[in-house]
mmCIF file of C-alpha atoms in Angstrom:
data_model
loop_
_atom_site.group_PDB
_atom_site.id
_atom_site.type_symbol
_atom_site.label_atom_id
_atom_site.label_comp_id
_atom_site.label_asym_id
_atom_site.label_seq_id
_atom_site.Cartn_x
_atom_site.Cartn_y
_atom_site.Cartn_z
ATOM 1 C CA UNK W 1 -17.597 -0.495 -17.145
ATOM 2 C CA UNK W 2 -16.378 -1.818 -13.808
ATOM 3 C CA UNK W 3 -12.769 -0.983 -14.559
ATOM 4 C CA UNK W 4 -13.693 2.452 -15.879
ATOM 5 C CA UNK W 5 -15.741 2.936 -12.740
ATOM 6 C CA UNK W 6 -12.980 1.893 -10.390
ATOM 7 C CA UNK W 7 -10.253 4.113 -11.731
ATOM 8 C CA UNK W 8 -11.426 7.737 -11.656
ATOM 9 C CA UNK W 9 -11.935 7.676 -7.900
ATOM 10 C CA UNK W 10 -8.245 7.107 -7.193
ATOM 11 C CA UNK W 11 -7.029 9.733 -9.647
ATOM 12 C CA UNK W 12 -4.757 12.166 -7.875
ATOM 13 C CA UNK W 13 -3.793 9.742 -5.126
ATOM 14 C CA UNK W 14 0.015 9.348 -4.908
ATOM 15 C CA UNK W 15 1.478 6.200 -6.546
ATOM 16 C CA UNK W 16 -1.845 5.241 -8.135
ATOM 17 C CA UNK W 17 -1.249 6.250 -11.755
ATOM 18 C CA UNK W 18 0.679 3.087 -12.613
ATOM 19 C CA UNK W 19 2.245 0.133 -10.761
ATOM 20 C CA UNK W 20 5.711 1.188 -11.966
ATOM 21 C CA UNK W 21 6.659 3.714 -9.220
ATOM 22 C CA UNK W 22 5.829 1.231 -6.443
ATOM 23 C CA UNK W 23 7.726 -1.527 -8.268
ATOM 24 C CA UNK W 24 10.827 0.708 -8.324
ATOM 25 C CA UNK W 25 10.432 1.547 -4.609
ATOM 26 C CA UNK W 26 10.023 -2.118 -3.677
ATOM 27 C CA UNK W 27 12.959 -3.210 -5.860
ATOM 28 C CA UNK W 28 15.152 -0.514 -4.232
ATOM 29 C CA UNK W 29 13.979 -1.707 -0.801
ATOM 30 C CA UNK W 30 14.883 -5.350 -1.578
ATOM 31 C CA UNK W 31 18.291 -4.271 -2.923
ATOM 32 C CA UNK W 32 18.983 -2.130 0.145
ATOM 33 C CA UNK W 33 17.986 -4.699 2.782
ATOM 34 C CA UNK W 34 19.675 -7.681 1.128
ATOM 35 C CA UNK W 35 22.790 -6.071 -0.341
ATOM 36 C CA UNK W 36 23.557 -2.366 -0.095
ATOM 37 C CA UNK W 37 22.554 -1.868 3.571
ATOM 38 C CA UNK W 38 24.530 -4.761 5.093
ATOM 39 C CA UNK W 39 27.589 -3.759 2.993
ATOM 40 C CA UNK W 40 27.287 -0.129 4.098
ATOM 41 C CA UNK W 41 27.051 -1.196 7.767
ATOM 42 C CA UNK W 42 29.801 -3.818 7.603
ATOM 43 C CA UNK W 43 32.563 -1.720 9.193
ATOM 44 C CA UNK W 44 30.318 0.711 11.035
ATOM 45 C CA UNK W 45 28.893 0.651 14.522
ATOM 46 C CA UNK W 46 25.120 0.094 14.818
ATOM 47 C CA UNK W 47 23.179 3.363 14.805
ATOM 48 C CA UNK W 48 21.316 4.334 17.954
ATOM 49 C CA UNK W 49 17.846 4.956 16.545
ATOM 50 C CA UNK W 50 15.845 4.731 19.760
ATOM 51 C CA UNK W 51 14.243 8.157 19.524
ATOM 52 C CA UNK W 52 13.349 7.831 15.844
ATOM 53 C CA UNK W 53 11.990 4.332 16.459
ATOM 54 C CA UNK W 54 9.958 5.452 19.430
ATOM 55 C CA UNK W 55 8.289 8.119 17.303
ATOM 56 C CA UNK W 56 7.907 5.681 14.395
ATOM 57 C CA UNK W 57 6.401 2.795 16.394
ATOM 58 C CA UNK W 58 3.866 4.876 18.288
ATOM 59 C CA UNK W 59 3.131 6.770 15.048
ATOM 60 C CA UNK W 60 2.212 3.488 13.356
ATOM 61 C CA UNK W 61 0.056 2.581 16.400
ATOM 62 C CA UNK W 62 -1.876 5.857 16.007
ATOM 63 C CA UNK W 63 -2.208 5.389 12.244
ATOM 64 C CA UNK W 64 -3.415 1.787 12.693
ATOM 65 C CA UNK W 65 -6.051 2.852 15.236
ATOM 66 C CA UNK W 66 -7.257 5.541 12.833
ATOM 67 C CA UNK W 67 -7.382 3.127 9.870
ATOM 68 C CA UNK W 68 -9.248 0.498 11.924
ATOM 69 C CA UNK W 69 -11.836 3.161 12.794
ATOM 70 C CA UNK W 70 -12.127 4.231 9.151
ATOM 71 C CA UNK W 71 -12.530 0.630 7.921
ATOM 72 C CA UNK W 72 -15.261 0.111 10.515
ATOM 73 C CA UNK W 73 -17.074 3.345 9.661
ATOM 74 C CA UNK W 74 -16.927 2.868 5.903
ATOM 75 C CA UNK W 75 -18.491 -0.568 5.913
ATOM 76 C CA UNK W 76 -17.438 -3.163 8.458
ATOM 77 C CA UNK W 77 -19.440 -1.656 11.340
ATOM 78 C CA UNK W 78 -22.038 0.084 9.189
ATOM 79 C CA UNK W 79 -23.759 -2.572 7.147
ATOM 80 C CA UNK W 80 -21.280 -5.185 5.917
ATOM 81 C CA UNK W 81 -22.455 -8.760 6.481
ATOM 82 C CA UNK W 82 -18.966 -10.370 6.768
ATOM 83 C CA UNK W 83 -20.116 -12.711 4.018
ATOM 84 C CA UNK W 84 -20.656 -11.606 0.427
ATOM 85 C CA UNK W 85 -19.812 -7.908 0.693
ATOM 86 C CA UNK W 86 -19.482 -6.265 -2.715
ATOM 87 C CA UNK W 87 -17.391 -3.260 -3.729
ATOM 88 C CA UNK W 88 -19.448 -0.074 -3.843
ATOM 89 C CA UNK W 89 -18.301 1.727 -7.007
ATOM 90 C CA UNK W 90 -20.502 4.767 -6.438
ATOM 91 C CA UNK W 91 -19.339 8.272 -5.575
ATOM 92 C CA UNK W 92 -21.267 8.284 -2.306
ATOM 93 C CA UNK W 93 -19.446 9.714 0.733
ATOM 94 C CA UNK W 94 -19.335 6.223 2.284
ATOM 95 C CA UNK W 95 -17.838 4.626 -0.842
ATOM 96 C CA UNK W 96 -15.264 7.431 -1.167
ATOM 97 C CA UNK W 97 -14.394 7.066 2.511
ATOM 98 C CA UNK W 98 -13.650 3.382 1.856
ATOM 99 C CA UNK W 99 -11.495 4.300 -1.159
ATOM 100 C CA UNK W 100 -9.559 6.717 1.038
ATOM 101 C CA UNK W 101 -8.883 4.250 3.851
ATOM 102 C CA UNK W 102 -7.908 1.565 1.324
ATOM 103 C CA UNK W 103 -5.350 3.950 -0.156
ATOM 104 C CA UNK W 104 -4.111 4.902 3.323
ATOM 105 C CA UNK W 105 -3.684 1.235 4.205
ATOM 106 C CA UNK W 106 -1.812 0.662 0.955
ATOM 107 C CA UNK W 107 0.439 3.673 1.625
ATOM 108 C CA UNK W 108 1.079 2.561 5.224
ATOM 109 C CA UNK W 109 2.752 -0.560 3.797
ATOM 110 C CA UNK W 110 5.493 1.704 2.370
ATOM 111 C CA UNK W 111 5.934 3.440 5.727
ATOM 112 C CA UNK W 112 6.369 -0.032 7.275
ATOM 113 C CA UNK W 113 9.315 -0.776 4.975
ATOM 114 C CA UNK W 114 11.255 1.277 7.536
ATOM 115 C CA UNK W 115 11.001 -1.734 9.895
ATOM 116 C CA UNK W 116 13.650 -3.500 7.850
ATOM 117 C CA UNK W 117 15.743 -0.397 7.235
ATOM 118 C CA UNK W 118 15.977 0.059 11.029
ATOM 119 C CA UNK W 119 17.044 -3.596 11.432
ATOM 120 C CA UNK W 120 19.885 -3.053 8.949
ATOM 121 C CA UNK W 121 21.060 0.257 10.427
ATOM 122 C CA UNK W 122 21.073 -1.314 13.909
ATOM 123 C CA UNK W 123 22.918 -4.389 12.596
ATOM 124 C CA UNK W 124 20.064 -6.718 13.499
ATOM 125 C CA UNK W 125 20.524 -8.563 10.216
ATOM 126 C CA UNK W 126 19.361 -11.855 11.676
ATOM 127 C CA UNK W 127 15.858 -10.374 11.907
ATOM 128 C CA UNK W 128 15.712 -9.762 8.164
ATOM 129 C CA UNK W 129 14.213 -13.169 7.378
ATOM 130 C CA UNK W 130 12.663 -14.354 4.129
ATOM 131 C CA UNK W 131 9.233 -14.233 5.807
ATOM 132 C CA UNK W 132 9.824 -10.621 6.864
ATOM 133 C CA UNK W 133 10.976 -9.327 3.461
ATOM 134 C CA UNK W 134 8.405 -11.380 1.528
ATOM 135 C CA UNK W 135 5.575 -10.025 3.695
ATOM 136 C CA UNK W 136 6.791 -6.431 3.398
ATOM 137 C CA UNK W 137 7.099 -6.519 -0.394
ATOM 138 C CA UNK W 138 4.171 -8.642 -1.544
ATOM 139 C CA UNK W 139 1.554 -6.752 0.495
ATOM 140 C CA UNK W 140 2.046 -3.252 -0.962
ATOM 141 C CA UNK W 141 2.635 -4.555 -4.478
ATOM 142 C CA UNK W 142 -0.630 -6.491 -4.672
ATOM 143 C CA UNK W 143 -2.632 -3.921 -2.697
ATOM 144 C CA UNK W 144 -2.030 -1.433 -5.512
ATOM 145 C CA UNK W 145 -4.312 -3.552 -7.693
ATOM 146 C CA UNK W 146 -6.822 -3.827 -4.875
ATOM 147 C CA UNK W 147 -7.028 -0.059 -4.396
ATOM 148 C CA UNK W 148 -7.132 0.523 -8.153
ATOM 149 C CA UNK W 149 -9.847 -1.989 -8.990
ATOM 150 C CA UNK W 150 -11.664 -3.127 -5.850
ATOM 151 C CA UNK W 151 -11.419 -0.675 -2.940
ATOM 152 C CA UNK W 152 -14.086 -2.060 -0.619
ATOM 153 C CA UNK W 153 -16.150 -5.149 -0.007
ATOM 154 C CA UNK W 154 -14.934 -8.445 1.351
ATOM 155 C CA UNK W 155 -11.396 -7.960 0.006
ATOM 156 C CA UNK W 156 -10.739 -5.282 2.625
ATOM 157 C CA UNK W 157 -11.489 -7.459 5.660
ATOM 158 C CA UNK W 158 -7.904 -8.687 5.992
ATOM 159 C CA UNK W 159 -6.710 -5.057 5.854
ATOM 160 C CA UNK W 160 -8.854 -4.129 8.823
ATOM 161 C CA UNK W 161 -7.790 -7.228 10.814
ATOM 162 C CA UNK W 162 -4.169 -6.418 9.962
ATOM 163 C CA UNK W 163 -4.611 -2.853 11.301
ATOM 164 C CA UNK W 164 -5.918 -4.223 14.619
ATOM 165 C CA UNK W 165 -2.945 -6.607 14.855
ATOM 166 C CA UNK W 166 -0.557 -3.748 14.061
ATOM 167 C CA UNK W 167 -1.935 -1.687 16.947
ATOM 168 C CA UNK W 168 -0.828 -4.496 19.283
ATOM 169 C CA UNK W 169 2.422 -5.256 17.444
ATOM 170 C CA UNK W 170 3.778 -1.731 17.155
ATOM 171 C CA UNK W 171 2.726 -1.023 20.727
ATOM 172 C CA UNK W 172 5.005 -3.941 21.668
ATOM 173 C CA UNK W 173 7.867 -2.579 19.533
ATOM 174 C CA UNK W 174 7.348 0.870 21.046
ATOM 175 C CA UNK W 175 7.525 -0.479 24.593
ATOM 176 C CA UNK W 176 10.681 -2.439 23.671
ATOM 177 C CA UNK W 177 12.272 0.782 22.493
ATOM 178 C CA UNK W 178 11.547 2.504 25.813
ATOM 179 C CA UNK W 179 14.239 0.337 27.409
ATOM 180 C CA UNK W 180 14.651 -2.363 30.077
ATOM 181 C CA UNK W 181 12.479 -0.569 32.641
ATOM 182 C CA UNK W 182 9.464 -1.372 30.479
ATOM 183 C CA UNK W 183 10.333 -4.990 29.690
ATOM 184 C CA UNK W 184 8.273 -6.244 32.622
ATOM 185 C CA UNK W 185 5.223 -5.108 30.645
ATOM 186 C CA UNK W 186 6.157 -7.391 27.749
ATOM 187 C CA UNK W 187 5.077 -10.729 29.261
ATOM 188 C CA UNK W 188 2.686 -11.062 26.324
ATOM 189 C CA UNK W 189 5.497 -11.413 23.758
ATOM 190 C CA UNK W 190 4.727 -15.075 23.127
ATOM 191 C CA UNK W 191 1.056 -14.280 22.539
ATOM 192 C CA UNK W 192 2.000 -11.846 19.790
ATOM 193 C CA UNK W 193 2.894 -14.646 17.408
ATOM 194 C CA UNK W 194 -0.382 -16.325 18.459
ATOM 195 C CA UNK W 195 -2.261 -13.119 17.619
ATOM 196 C CA UNK W 196 -0.645 -13.096 14.177
ATOM 197 C CA UNK W 197 -1.535 -16.743 13.634
ATOM 198 C CA UNK W 198 -5.139 -16.059 14.688
ATOM 199 C CA UNK W 199 -5.135 -13.178 12.187
ATOM 200 C CA UNK W 200 -4.241 -15.508 9.312
ATOM 201 C CA UNK W 201 -6.809 -18.101 10.427
ATOM 202 C CA UNK W 202 -9.599 -15.478 10.661
ATOM 203 C CA UNK W 203 -8.674 -14.045 7.249
ATOM 204 C CA UNK W 204 -8.462 -17.483 5.613
ATOM 205 C CA UNK W 205 -11.815 -18.574 7.081
ATOM 206 C CA UNK W 206 -13.488 -15.303 6.095
ATOM 207 C CA UNK W 207 -12.253 -15.428 2.513
ATOM 208 C CA UNK W 208 -12.702 -19.203 2.335
ATOM 209 C CA UNK W 209 -16.461 -18.644 2.597
ATOM 210 C CA UNK W 210 -16.366 -17.886 -1.108
ATOM 211 C CA UNK W 211 -16.219 -21.631 -1.716
ATOM 212 C CA UNK W 212 -19.358 -22.197 0.354
ATOM 213 C CA UNK W 213 -21.443 -19.218 -0.843
ATOM 214 C CA UNK W 214 -23.627 -19.777 -3.868
ATOM 215 C CA UNK W 215 -22.883 -17.342 -6.697
ATOM 216 C CA UNK W 216 -21.575 -14.360 -4.710
ATOM 217 C CA UNK W 217 -21.350 -11.660 -7.416
ATOM 218 C CA UNK W 218 -18.124 -10.131 -6.011
ATOM 219 C CA UNK W 219 -16.606 -8.101 -8.824
ATOM 220 C CA UNK W 220 -13.033 -9.430 -8.804
ATOM 221 C CA UNK W 221 -12.967 -13.090 -7.740
ATOM 222 C CA UNK W 222 -9.222 -13.237 -8.502
ATOM 223 C CA UNK W 223 -8.575 -11.034 -5.439
ATOM 224 C CA UNK W 224 -10.389 -13.490 -3.216
ATOM 225 C CA UNK W 225 -8.201 -16.289 -4.465
ATOM 226 C CA UNK W 226 -5.040 -14.208 -3.896
ATOM 227 C CA UNK W 227 -6.121 -13.245 -0.346
ATOM 228 C CA UNK W 228 -6.947 -16.872 0.431
ATOM 229 C CA UNK W 229 -3.581 -17.952 -0.964
ATOM 230 C CA UNK W 230 -1.770 -15.351 1.191
ATOM 231 C CA UNK W 231 -3.733 -16.372 4.260
ATOM 232 C CA UNK W 232 -2.709 -20.001 3.822
ATOM 233 C CA UNK W 233 0.864 -19.151 2.803
ATOM 234 C CA UNK W 234 1.503 -16.808 5.731
ATOM 235 C CA UNK W 235 -0.141 -19.310 8.058
ATOM 236 C CA UNK W 236 2.347 -21.984 6.951
ATOM 237 C CA UNK W 237 5.343 -19.606 7.164
ATOM 238 C CA UNK W 238 4.260 -18.372 10.599
ATOM 239 C CA UNK W 239 3.629 -21.881 11.914
ATOM 240 C CA UNK W 240 7.143 -22.758 10.808
ATOM 241 C CA UNK W 241 8.454 -19.641 12.581
ATOM 242 C CA UNK W 242 6.447 -20.586 15.683
ATOM 243 C CA UNK W 243 7.857 -24.117 15.621
ATOM 244 C CA UNK W 244 11.458 -22.932 15.308
ATOM 245 C CA UNK W 245 11.034 -20.065 17.767
ATOM 246 C CA UNK W 246 9.138 -21.646 20.616
ATOM 247 C CA UNK W 247 8.775 -25.395 20.236
ATOM 248 C CA UNK W 248 12.466 -25.903 19.630
ATOM 249 C CA UNK W 249 13.142 -23.039 22.038
ATOM 250 C CA UNK W 250 15.514 -21.240 19.736
ATOM 251 C CA UNK W 251 14.070 -17.826 20.261
ATOM 252 C CA UNK W 252 13.342 -16.968 23.850
ATOM 253 C CA UNK W 253 12.737 -13.280 24.533
ATOM 254 C CA UNK W 254 16.277 -11.854 24.474
ATOM 255 C CA UNK W 255 16.224 -10.478 27.985
ATOM 256 C CA UNK W 256 15.414 -13.930 29.392
ATOM 257 C CA UNK W 257 18.447 -15.715 27.940
ATOM 258 C CA UNK W 258 20.854 -16.764 30.708
ATOM 259 C CA UNK W 259 18.852 -14.512 32.985
ATOM 260 C CA UNK W 260 20.921 -11.567 31.726
ATOM 261 C CA UNK W 261 19.172 -8.504 30.406
ATOM 262 C CA UNK W 262 20.604 -8.231 26.936
ATOM 263 C CA UNK W 263 18.188 -5.573 25.832
ATOM 264 C CA UNK W 264 20.176 -2.838 27.538
ATOM 265 C CA UNK W 265 22.245 -2.496 24.427
ATOM 266 C CA UNK W 266 19.201 -2.062 22.212
#
């Protein structure tokens, strides 16, 4: 009855009828960013997308603030224990509000695919790393199942934390786009990777509680395992990124290299 109960509430939401449409979108995205896009741009000048990106980055900031608020109001600030929080499968306004924000979060992952498209069109191909593409594809694909079968409860905690991190991250990207005059406000660049690492630690610890809680009757234990796996996996990938970027000093903020402001061209 659980599965029957979970489904009707997402009827009518875009992309929710089957996992096929999203699989096609994600496959097209992977093809574009790894093959078609770089080929298309090969003999072209980088596009100047500053205005579009400004709108996009601050748009994602606004959306992330709104989603954080909705996650808080539909459970995390209104009764969730941060331990064994179950999915509410009822049709109560609160439960439906959680379904809605879960779908919005899922859909926002498709909007964020534009990150990579912008990299390609601006010929910033070196920023299209395995970590980047993996993160952008695996999140929406698996969240479809989350929204379909378990929209709410402890499985949504990482979504809310991710929204908070995205407020900070896209604010940074937005300020970058404003040009060199604003770069003095970006002293916290190094802390951004720290914030992302802290995100994965918090998520992994939160979901890891499942191994310490006695018989938590969460409806879809498989999701908890997947979230825990992601938390650990992204933690390892990010620590590797951190090591390469900062410990070995291979990735200083661009405008600090040789003391020349290279961001003018961005």
